[in-house]
Coordinates of C-alpha atoms in Angstrom, one line a residue:
M30 CA 103.8 95.0 95.4
I31 CA 105.7 95.2 92.1
A32 CA 103.6 98.1 90.9
R33 CA 104.3 100.0 94.1
T34 CA 108.0 99.4 93.6
L35 CA 108.0 100.6 90.0
R36 CA 106.0 103.7 91.0
A37 CA 108.6 104.5 93.7
L38 CA 111.5 104.0 91.3
A39 CA 109.8 106.2 88.7
L40 CA 109.3 108.9 91.2
T41 CA 113.0 108.7 92.3
T42 CA 114.2 108.9 88.7
A43 CA 112.0 111.9 88.0
L44 CA 113.3 113.8 91.1
L45 CA 117.0 112.9 90.4
T46 CA 116.8 114.0 86.7
S47 CA 114.7 117.1 87.3
A48 CA 116.3 120.1 85.5
A49 CA 114.6 122.5 87.9
V50 CA 116.1 120.8 91.0
P51 CA 119.3 118.9 90.2
A52 CA 120.8 116.8 92.9
L53 CA 123.4 118.3 95.2
A54 CA 123.6 121.7 93.5
D55 CA 123.8 125.2 95.0
G56 CA 120.3 126.5 95.3
L57 CA 117.9 128.8 97.0
I58 CA 114.6 128.2 98.6
D59 CA 113.1 131.7 98.9
N60 CA 110.0 133.5 100.0
V61 CA 109.3 131.1 102.9
N62 CA 108.0 131.5 106.5
G63 CA 111.1 129.7 107.7
M64 CA 111.6 128.5 111.3
T65 CA 114.0 126.2 113.0
L66 CA 115.3 125.7 116.5
D67 CA 118.9 126.5 117.4
A68 CA 121.2 124.5 119.7
K69 CA 119.5 126.1 122.8
G70 CA 116.0 125.3 121.6
K71 CA 115.2 128.9 120.6
V72 CA 113.2 129.7 117.5
V73 CA 115.1 131.2 114.6
N74 CA 113.1 132.7 111.7
F75 CA 114.2 133.2 108.2
T76 CA 112.8 133.9 104.7
G77 CA 115.4 132.1 102.5
L78 CA 117.5 129.0 102.7
V79 CA 120.7 128.5 100.6
I80 CA 121.8 124.9 100.0
D81 CA 125.4 124.1 99.1
D82 CA 126.6 121.5 96.6
D83 CA 126.9 118.9 99.4
G84 CA 123.3 119.1 100.2
K85 CA 123.9 121.0 103.4
V86 CA 122.6 124.3 104.7
K87 CA 124.9 127.1 103.5
T88 CA 123.1 130.1 105.1
L89 CA 119.8 131.3 106.4
L90 CA 118.6 134.6 104.9
Q91 CA 116.4 137.3 106.4
R92 CA 114.1 139.4 104.3
R93 CA 116.7 142.3 104.1
D94 CA 119.6 140.1 103.1
K95 CA 120.9 140.1 99.6
R96 CA 120.2 136.9 97.6
P97 CA 123.0 135.1 95.8
E98 CA 123.3 136.0 92.2
K99 CA 124.8 132.8 90.9
L100 CA 122.5 129.9 91.5
D101 CA 121.9 126.6 89.8
Y102 CA 118.3 126.6 90.8
K103 CA 115.8 128.7 92.8
L104 CA 112.5 127.7 94.3
D105 CA 109.7 130.1 95.3
G106 CA 108.2 128.8 98.5
D107 CA 105.0 130.9 98.0
G108 CA 105.1 132.1 101.6
R109 CA 104.6 128.6 103.0
T110 CA 106.1 127.5 106.3
L111 CA 109.5 125.8 106.0
M112 CA 110.7 123.8 109.0
P113 CA 113.2 121.1 109.7
G114 CA 112.2 117.6 108.6
I115 CA 110.5 115.6 111.3
I116 CA 112.5 112.9 113.1
D117 CA 110.6 109.9 114.5
A118 CA 112.5 108.9 117.6
H119 CA 110.9 105.4 117.8
G120 CA 109.5 103.4 114.9
H121 CA 109.7 100.1 113.1
V122 CA 110.6 100.8 109.5
M123 CA 110.0 97.3 108.2
G124 CA 107.0 96.8 110.3
L125 CA 105.5 99.9 108.7
G126 CA 106.4 98.7 105.3
F127 CA 104.9 95.3 105.7
S128 CA 101.8 96.8 107.3
L129 CA 101.3 98.7 104.1
L130 CA 101.6 95.6 102.0
T131 CA 99.6 93.1 104.1
L132 CA 96.3 92.9 106.0
D133 CA 95.7 96.0 108.2
L134 CA 93.1 95.8 110.9
S135 CA 94.0 99.0 112.7
G136 CA 90.9 100.8 111.5
T137 CA 88.4 98.2 112.6
R138 CA 85.9 99.1 115.3
S139 CA 84.4 95.7 116.1
L140 CA 85.2 92.0 115.9
E141 CA 82.6 91.6 113.3
E142 CA 84.2 94.2 111.1
A143 CA 87.6 92.7 111.5
L144 CA 86.4 89.2 110.6
G145 CA 84.7 90.6 107.5
L146 CA 88.0 92.1 106.4
I147 CA 89.9 88.9 107.1
K148 CA 87.5 86.8 105.1
A149 CA 87.6 89.3 102.2
Y150 CA 91.4 89.4 102.3
A151 CA 91.6 85.6 102.3
D152 CA 89.2 85.4 99.4
E153 CA 91.2 87.9 97.4
H154 CA 94.5 86.0 98.0
P155 CA 93.6 82.3 97.5
S156 CA 97.2 81.3 96.7
R157 CA 98.8 82.6 99.9
P158 CA 99.7 79.8 102.2
W159 CA 99.3 81.9 105.3
I160 CA 97.1 85.0 105.9
I161 CA 99.3 87.5 107.7
G162 CA 98.4 90.9 109.2
R163 CA 98.3 93.1 112.2
G164 CA 96.5 96.0 113.9
W165 CA 93.7 94.3 115.9
N166 CA 92.8 95.9 119.3
Q167 CA 90.1 94.2 121.4
E168 CA 90.0 97.4 123.6
K169 CA 88.9 99.5 120.6
W170 CA 86.3 96.8 119.7
G171 CA 84.8 97.0 123.2
L172 CA 85.0 93.2 123.2
G173 CA 85.7 92.7 126.9
R174 CA 87.9 89.7 126.1
F175 CA 90.6 88.6 123.7
P176 CA 89.5 87.2 120.3
T177 CA 89.8 83.5 119.9
A178 CA 90.8 80.9 117.3
A179 CA 87.2 79.9 117.0
D180 CA 86.4 83.4 115.8
L181 CA 88.9 83.1 113.1
D182 CA 88.0 79.5 112.2
A183 CA 84.5 80.8 111.3
V184 CA 85.9 82.8 108.4
V185 CA 89.2 81.1 107.5
P186 CA 89.1 77.4 108.5
D187 CA 91.4 76.0 105.7
R188 CA 94.6 78.1 106.0
P189 CA 96.8 79.3 108.8
V190 CA 96.0 82.8 110.0
W191 CA 98.4 84.9 112.2
L192 CA 97.6 88.4 113.1
E193 CA 99.7 90.6 115.4
R194 CA 98.0 92.9 117.9
V195 CA 98.3 96.6 117.2
D196 CA 101.2 97.0 119.8
G197 CA 103.0 93.9 118.5
H198 CA 102.8 92.3 122.0
A199 CA 100.3 89.6 121.2
G200 CA 99.4 87.4 118.3
W201 CA 96.0 85.9 117.2
A202 CA 96.0 82.5 115.5
N203 CA 93.4 80.3 114.1
S204 CA 93.3 76.5 114.7
A205 CA 95.1 75.8 111.4
A206 CA 98.0 78.1 112.5
M207 CA 98.3 76.5 115.9
Q208 CA 98.3 73.0 114.2
A209 CA 100.9 74.1 111.7
A210 CA 103.1 75.4 114.5
G211 CA 102.7 72.3 116.6
V212 CA 101.1 74.0 119.5
K213 CA 99.8 71.3 121.9
P214 CA 96.8 71.5 124.2
D215 CA 99.1 71.3 127.2
V216 CA 101.6 73.9 126.0
K217 CA 103.3 75.7 128.9
D218 CA 103.7 79.5 129.2
P219 CA 107.3 80.4 128.3
P220 CA 109.3 82.9 130.4
G221 CA 108.1 86.4 129.7
G222 CA 105.0 85.2 127.8
R223 CA 101.4 84.0 128.3
V224 CA 99.1 81.7 126.4
E225 CA 95.5 82.7 126.7
R226 CA 93.4 79.7 127.5
I227 CA 89.8 78.5 127.5
G228 CA 89.1 75.4 129.5
G229 CA 92.8 75.0 130.0
K230 CA 93.6 74.8 126.3
P231 CA 95.1 77.5 124.0
A232 CA 92.4 79.9 123.0
G233 CA 94.2 81.5 120.1
V234 CA 96.0 84.5 121.6
F235 CA 99.7 84.4 122.5
V236 CA 101.1 87.2 124.5
D237 CA 104.7 88.6 124.3
A238 CA 107.3 85.7 124.4
A239 CA 104.5 83.2 123.7
E240 CA 104.1 84.7 120.3
T241 CA 107.1 82.7 119.0
L242 CA 105.2 79.5 119.6
V243 CA 103.3 80.3 116.4
S244 CA 105.4 83.0 114.7
K245 CA 108.4 80.7 114.3
S246 CA 106.4 78.8 111.7
V247 CA 105.3 81.8 109.6
P248 CA 107.2 81.8 106.3
A249 CA 110.0 84.4 106.4
P250 CA 109.8 87.3 104.0
R251 CA 112.2 87.1 101.0
A252 CA 114.8 89.7 100.3
V253 CA 112.7 91.1 97.5
D254 CA 109.7 91.4 99.9
R255 CA 111.9 93.3 102.3
D256 CA 113.1 95.7 99.6
A257 CA 109.5 96.4 98.6
A258 CA 108.5 96.9 102.2
L259 CA 111.3 99.5 102.6
I260 CA 110.2 101.4 99.5
A261 CA 106.6 101.4 100.8
A262 CA 107.7 102.7 104.2
Q263 CA 109.9 105.4 102.8
D264 CA 107.2 106.6 100.4
H265 CA 104.8 106.9 103.3
L266 CA 107.2 108.6 105.7
L267 CA 108.2 111.2 103.1
T268 CA 104.6 112.1 102.5
L269 CA 104.3 112.9 106.2
G270 CA 107.4 115.0 106.3
I271 CA 109.5 112.5 108.2
T272 CA 113.1 112.7 107.0
G273 CA 114.7 110.5 109.8
I274 CA 113.6 107.7 112.0
A275 CA 115.1 105.6 114.8
D276 CA 114.4 102.0 113.8
M277 CA 113.8 100.0 117.0
G278 CA 114.6 96.3 116.7
T279 CA 116.6 96.1 113.5
T280 CA 117.4 92.5 112.4
I281 CA 120.3 91.5 110.2
E282 CA 117.8 91.0 107.4
D283 CA 116.5 94.5 107.9
W284 CA 120.0 95.9 107.9
Q285 CA 120.8 94.1 104.6
A286 CA 117.8 95.6 103.0
Y287 CA 118.9 99.1 104.2
R288 CA 122.4 98.4 102.8
R289 CA 121.1 97.3 99.5
A290 CA 119.0 100.5 99.2
G291 CA 122.0 102.6 100.2
D292 CA 124.3 100.8 97.7
E293 CA 121.8 101.5 95.0
R294 CA 121.2 105.1 96.0
R295 CA 117.6 104.6 96.9
L296 CA 117.9 105.1 100.7
Y297 CA 116.4 108.5 101.3
V298 CA 115.0 108.6 104.9
R299 CA 117.8 108.7 107.5
I300 CA 117.7 105.6 109.7
M301 CA 119.3 105.4 113.1
A302 CA 119.2 101.7 113.8
Y303 CA 119.0 99.9 117.1
A304 CA 119.5 96.1 116.9
G305 CA 116.9 93.8 118.1
G306 CA 118.9 92.2 120.9
I307 CA 122.6 91.5 121.5
D308 CA 122.9 88.8 118.9
S309 CA 121.6 91.1 116.1
M310 CA 123.9 93.9 117.4
V311 CA 127.0 91.7 117.0
A312 CA 125.9 90.3 113.7
I313 CA 125.3 93.8 112.2
A314 CA 128.1 95.8 113.7
G315 CA 130.6 93.5 115.3
P316 CA 132.9 95.2 117.8
R317 CA 131.5 98.7 117.8
P318 CA 128.7 100.9 116.4
T319 CA 129.0 101.4 112.7
P320 CA 130.1 104.7 111.1
W321 CA 127.5 106.9 109.4
L322 CA 126.9 105.5 105.9
Y323 CA 125.5 107.0 102.7
D324 CA 125.9 110.7 103.6
D325 CA 124.5 110.3 107.1
R326 CA 121.6 108.1 106.0
L327 CA 122.3 105.0 108.0
R328 CA 124.0 104.0 111.2
L329 CA 123.7 101.2 113.8
N330 CA 123.7 103.2 117.0
G331 CA 123.0 100.5 119.6
V332 CA 120.7 97.9 120.8
K333 CA 117.1 97.7 121.9
L334 CA 116.3 95.5 125.0
Y335 CA 112.8 94.6 126.1
L336 CA 112.0 94.7 129.8
D337 CA 108.3 94.2 129.7
G338 CA 105.2 94.0 127.4
A339 CA 102.4 96.4 126.7
L340 CA 99.6 97.9 128.8
G341 CA 96.8 96.8 126.5
S342 CA 97.6 93.1 126.8
R343 CA 98.5 93.5 130.5
G344 CA 102.1 92.6 129.7
A345 CA 103.5 95.9 131.1
L346 CA 105.3 95.2 134.4
L347 CA 103.7 97.2 137.2
K348 CA 104.7 97.7 140.8
A349 CA 101.2 96.9 142.0
D350 CA 98.4 94.7 140.7
Y351 CA 96.4 95.8 137.6
A352 CA 93.3 97.6 138.9
D353 CA 91.1 95.6 136.4
K354 CA 92.8 92.2 137.1
P355 CA 93.8 91.8 140.8
G356 CA 96.7 89.3 141.3
E357 CA 98.3 90.2 138.0
R358 CA 101.2 92.6 137.6
G359 CA 102.3 92.0 134.0
L360 CA 105.4 90.2 132.5
S361 CA 109.0 90.6 133.4
F362 CA 111.1 89.6 130.4
V363 CA 114.5 89.6 132.2
N364 CA 115.6 89.5 135.8
D365 CA 118.0 92.1 137.2
T366 CA 121.1 90.1 136.6
Q367 CA 120.3 89.2 133.1
L368 CA 119.5 92.8 132.3
L369 CA 122.8 94.0 133.8
N370 CA 124.7 91.4 131.8
M371 CA 123.1 92.4 128.5
M372 CA 123.5 96.1 129.1
S373 CA 127.1 95.7 130.1
R374 CA 127.8 93.6 127.0
A375 CA 126.6 96.4 124.9
A376 CA 128.0 99.3 126.9
M377 CA 131.5 97.8 127.0
D378 CA 131.7 98.2 123.2
D379 CA 130.2 101.7 123.3
F380 CA 126.8 100.7 121.9
Q381 CA 123.9 102.9 123.0
I382 CA 121.2 101.2 125.0
A383 CA 117.5 101.7 124.4
A384 CA 115.5 99.9 127.0
H385 CA 111.8 99.2 126.3
A386 CA 109.9 99.9 129.6
I387 CA 106.2 100.7 129.7
G388 CA 105.1 99.8 133.3
D389 CA 106.3 101.5 136.4
G390 CA 107.9 98.3 137.5
A391 CA 109.9 98.0 134.3
N392 CA 110.9 101.7 134.4
A393 CA 112.2 101.3 137.9
Q394 CA 114.2 98.2 136.8
A395 CA 115.7 100.1 133.9
L396 CA 116.6 103.0 136.1
S397 CA 118.3 100.8 138.7
A398 CA 120.3 99.0 136.0
I399 CA 121.5 102.3 134.5
E400 CA 122.5 103.7 137.9
E401 CA 124.6 100.6 138.5
L402 CA 126.3 100.6 135.1
A403 CA 126.9 104.4 135.1
K404 CA 129.5 103.8 137.9
D405 CA 131.7 101.9 135.4
Y406 CA 130.7 103.2 132.0
K407 CA 131.5 106.9 131.9
G408 CA 131.3 109.4 129.1
D409 CA 128.4 110.5 126.8
R410 CA 126.2 107.3 127.0
R411 CA 122.8 108.8 126.3
W412 CA 120.9 105.9 127.9
R413 CA 117.4 105.7 126.5
I414 CA 114.2 104.4 128.0
E415 CA 111.7 103.7 125.2
H416 CA 108.0 104.6 126.0
A417 CA 108.4 105.4 129.7
Q418 CA 104.6 105.4 129.7
I419 CA 103.9 104.7 133.4
I420 CA 106.4 106.0 135.9
D421 CA 106.1 106.0 139.7
P422 CA 106.4 109.7 140.6
V423 CA 109.2 108.9 143.0
D424 CA 111.3 107.6 140.1
I425 CA 111.1 110.7 137.8
S426 CA 114.1 112.4 139.4
R427 CA 116.2 109.4 138.6
F428 CA 115.9 110.0 134.9
A429 CA 117.9 113.3 135.0
K430 CA 120.5 111.9 137.3
N431 CA 122.3 110.1 134.5
G432 CA 121.1 112.1 131.6
I433 CA 118.6 109.4 130.6
I434 CA 116.5 110.2 127.5
A435 CA 112.8 109.6 127.7
S436 CA 111.8 108.4 124.3
M437 CA 108.1 108.8 124.2
Q438 CA 105.1 108.7 121.8
P439 CA 102.4 111.4 122.4
V440 CA 99.8 109.5 120.3
H441 CA 99.9 106.6 122.8
Q442 CA 98.4 108.8 125.4
I443 CA 95.5 109.6 123.1
S444 CA 94.9 106.0 122.2
D445 CA 95.5 104.6 125.6
R446 CA 93.7 107.0 127.9
Q447 CA 90.6 105.1 128.8
M448 CA 92.4 101.8 128.8
A449 CA 95.1 103.2 131.1
E450 CA 92.4 104.4 133.5
A451 CA 91.0 100.9 133.6
R452 CA 94.4 99.2 134.0
L453 CA 95.7 101.5 136.7
G454 CA 92.8 103.1 138.4
P455 CA 92.6 106.9 139.1
S456 CA 95.1 106.9 142.0
R457 CA 98.0 105.8 139.9
L458 CA 97.8 108.1 136.9
T459 CA 100.1 110.9 138.2
G460 CA 103.1 109.5 136.4
A461 CA 101.3 108.4 133.3
Y462 CA 102.6 109.9 130.0
A463 CA 104.2 112.6 132.1
W464 CA 105.9 114.7 129.4
K465 CA 105.9 118.1 131.2
T466 CA 106.9 116.7 134.5
L467 CA 109.9 114.9 132.9
L468 CA 110.9 118.0 131.0
D469 CA 110.6 120.2 134.1
A470 CA 112.9 117.7 135.8
K471 CA 115.5 118.4 133.1
V472 CA 115.0 115.1 131.3
P473 CA 115.7 115.1 127.6
L474 CA 112.6 114.2 125.5
A475 CA 112.6 112.5 122.1
F476 CA 109.2 112.1 120.5
G477 CA 108.1 109.5 117.9
S478 CA 105.1 107.4 116.9
D479 CA 106.0 103.7 117.5
T480 CA 104.7 103.1 113.9
P481 CA 103.0 100.8 112.8
V482 CA 101.6 100.5 116.3
E483 CA 100.3 104.0 115.7
S484 CA 100.1 106.1 112.6
P485 CA 103.5 107.8 111.9
D486 CA 101.7 111.1 111.3
P487 CA 103.8 113.5 113.3
F488 CA 101.2 116.3 113.3
A489 CA 98.8 114.0 115.2
G490 CA 101.6 113.6 117.7
L491 CA 102.3 117.4 117.9
A492 CA 98.6 118.1 118.4
A493 CA 98.4 115.4 121.1
A494 CA 101.5 116.8 122.9
I495 CA 100.1 120.4 123.1
T496 CA 96.4 119.5 123.9
R497 CA 96.3 115.9 125.4
E498 CA 93.0 115.8 123.6
G499 CA 91.8 113.3 120.9
P500 CA 90.8 114.2 117.4
D501 CA 87.2 114.6 118.8
G502 CA 88.4 117.3 121.3
Q503 CA 87.9 115.0 124.2
P504 CA 88.4 115.2 127.1
F505 CA 87.9 119.0 126.9
G506 CA 90.9 120.8 128.2
G507 CA 93.1 117.6 128.0
W508 CA 93.6 114.5 130.0
Q509 CA 95.9 115.2 132.9
P510 CA 96.3 118.7 131.4
Q511 CA 99.2 119.7 133.6
E512 CA 101.4 117.5 131.3
R513 CA 100.7 119.5 128.1
L514 CA 103.7 120.9 126.3
S515 CA 104.2 124.2 124.5
R516 CA 104.4 124.1 120.7
I517 CA 108.1 124.8 120.7
Q518 CA 108.8 122.1 123.3
A519 CA 106.8 119.6 121.2
I520 CA 108.5 120.5 117.9
D521 CA 111.9 120.4 119.7
A522 CA 111.2 116.8 120.8
F523 CA 110.3 115.8 117.2
T524 CA 113.4 117.4 115.6
R525 CA 116.4 118.4 117.7
G526 CA 115.5 116.2 120.6
A527 CA 115.0 113.1 118.4
A528 CA 118.4 113.8 116.6
Y529 CA 120.1 114.2 120.0
A530 CA 118.7 110.9 121.1
G531 CA 120.5 109.2 118.2
F532 CA 123.8 111.0 118.4
A533 CA 122.9 113.0 115.3
E534 CA 122.4 116.5 116.6
E535 CA 125.5 117.8 114.7
R536 CA 124.3 116.3 111.4
F537 CA 120.5 116.9 111.1
G538 CA 117.5 117.9 113.1
M539 CA 118.1 121.7 112.8
L540 CA 118.6 124.0 109.9
Q541 CA 121.9 125.6 110.6
P542 CA 125.0 126.2 108.4
G543 CA 126.9 122.9 107.9
M544 CA 124.0 120.7 108.7
R545 CA 122.1 118.5 106.3
A546 CA 119.4 120.4 104.4
D547 CA 116.4 118.2 105.5
F548 CA 113.3 120.3 105.6
I549 CA 109.6 120.3 104.7
L550 CA 107.1 122.9 103.3
L551 CA 103.7 122.9 105.1
D552 CA 100.3 124.3 104.4
V553 CA 100.0 125.7 107.9
D554 CA 102.3 127.4 110.4
P555 CA 102.7 125.0 113.4
L556 CA 103.4 127.9 115.7
M557 CA 100.2 129.8 114.8
S558 CA 97.6 127.3 113.7
S559 CA 94.8 125.9 115.8
P560 CA 95.2 122.4 117.2
G561 CA 92.7 121.1 114.7
E562 CA 94.6 122.8 111.8
L563 CA 97.9 121.4 113.1
R564 CA 96.4 117.9 113.4
N565 CA 95.3 118.1 109.8
A566 CA 98.5 119.8 108.4
K567 CA 99.5 118.7 105.0
V568 CA 103.1 118.4 103.8
V569 CA 103.6 120.1 100.5
E570 CA 107.2 119.1 99.9
T571 CA 109.8 117.0 101.7
W572 CA 113.5 117.6 101.0
V573 CA 116.4 115.3 102.3
G574 CA 120.0 116.4 101.8
G575 CA 119.0 119.3 99.6
V576 CA 117.0 117.1 97.2
R577 CA 113.3 117.1 96.9
R578 CA 112.0 113.6 97.6
Y579 CA 108.3 114.3 97.8
E580 CA 105.9 116.8 96.3
A581 CA 102.2 116.7 96.9
R582 CA 100.0 116.6 93.8
G583 CA 98.6 119.9 92.7
S584 CA 100.9 121.8 95.0
R585 CA 102.0 124.1 92.2

């Protein structure tokens, strides 16, 4: 962790002191295949980009235009594609950072492989009082059941183990962790949660609200750990060309880490924060959303509210029974009155509301609440529904009615396809991951990754959006291919659309005079490359506010 921190600080120092690219100086990025979208979503091409001394775009140059004579620096782009920096409309910054610093099971293909990694990790860290990690997915393992405490006990019997599911909506504990947390054999299911059981006793998996039965006893990260996690997350995001991200579920401790980084001039990625609940919203911002801080690098926009769980753990709230588990419809985290009260509390102080809704039942609940509140709370609210994965087709027109933003993650469709078919059955897939249908209904789209639930790689997301095929090219022609988007539509949702969703469209997300000079240089042209080439695109450089923050090794 310390070594990673020192490497990050060394990279920062080198970039800030570079004689070739001084910070916040007039400069020219020339000889590029430049593209951006304008305020109407139309493509604008250019070959040169002039950056002013505030780190903003001064002008876009065409090949025939005369270049400025007096420059502090000039960079030859070698004909590479230059486009706006990617904005991830839904991620978890600290979750990503900690996933890079702790046990990661996201790549495992079987229970046996996961258990091997867990044992090896525990053996490598004998002094850690708890073994912490995330990323397991029993669906990917083909297990046909949830894992159990007994499975973990076989490899780590002597210390507590707590591992979050890939979607963050379930946790897996060994017997030592349940004992440390005081979980009794007769523990009840909390509202909005479920304890998986064997023979009537806790089996080791705790779904949604039940996670706190164990997680409350996990040692909290220290401030220095959070600082290291932020550095790790930033490093990773910048290598992928991500210059901005909406942080969903920000805690006061997360916010303090962002502020420390901003105060010390080491906050580079732009963070649009959404507090994790009303209490965190008030603790962070008080009576109103914060102003933009650190040259548009940080703002508390609003609050994220959970309505249901995830499809993989059968926590998503459905209107009808799960096809693969009759009698079960998922978990409702709040009733209609509670939801209206929370949303009204935020809206009355002009906080933006981002409602997590995955199942068609939760989406309908969110839509009804917004329709009710929109009668009293006027103006530019930009209500957001996060994920919007499963929508009853009769509800799609309700999104556009109040300008509701569908904040979606294309990679979820690739990962969830077979599981969604099993959970819903073939007759209920029409409104699943319905990007094109929503866009055609004049619903604003904002795309992200939900990192660390999925990889934050935006090019995997772009490829998914235009093909609805996995990396293996399956299913050929795309799953529910009528929902495919054009390349321009997908890029728009990852740039201008994501900025609009965070009230930032006049600050970044496009390369236009007066806007922040956030851009990336790529080894492919996203408008001309094949889906495979786009999926494997490599970022050569990432610039934020007119300063280069990442350069791939061997790029020059």
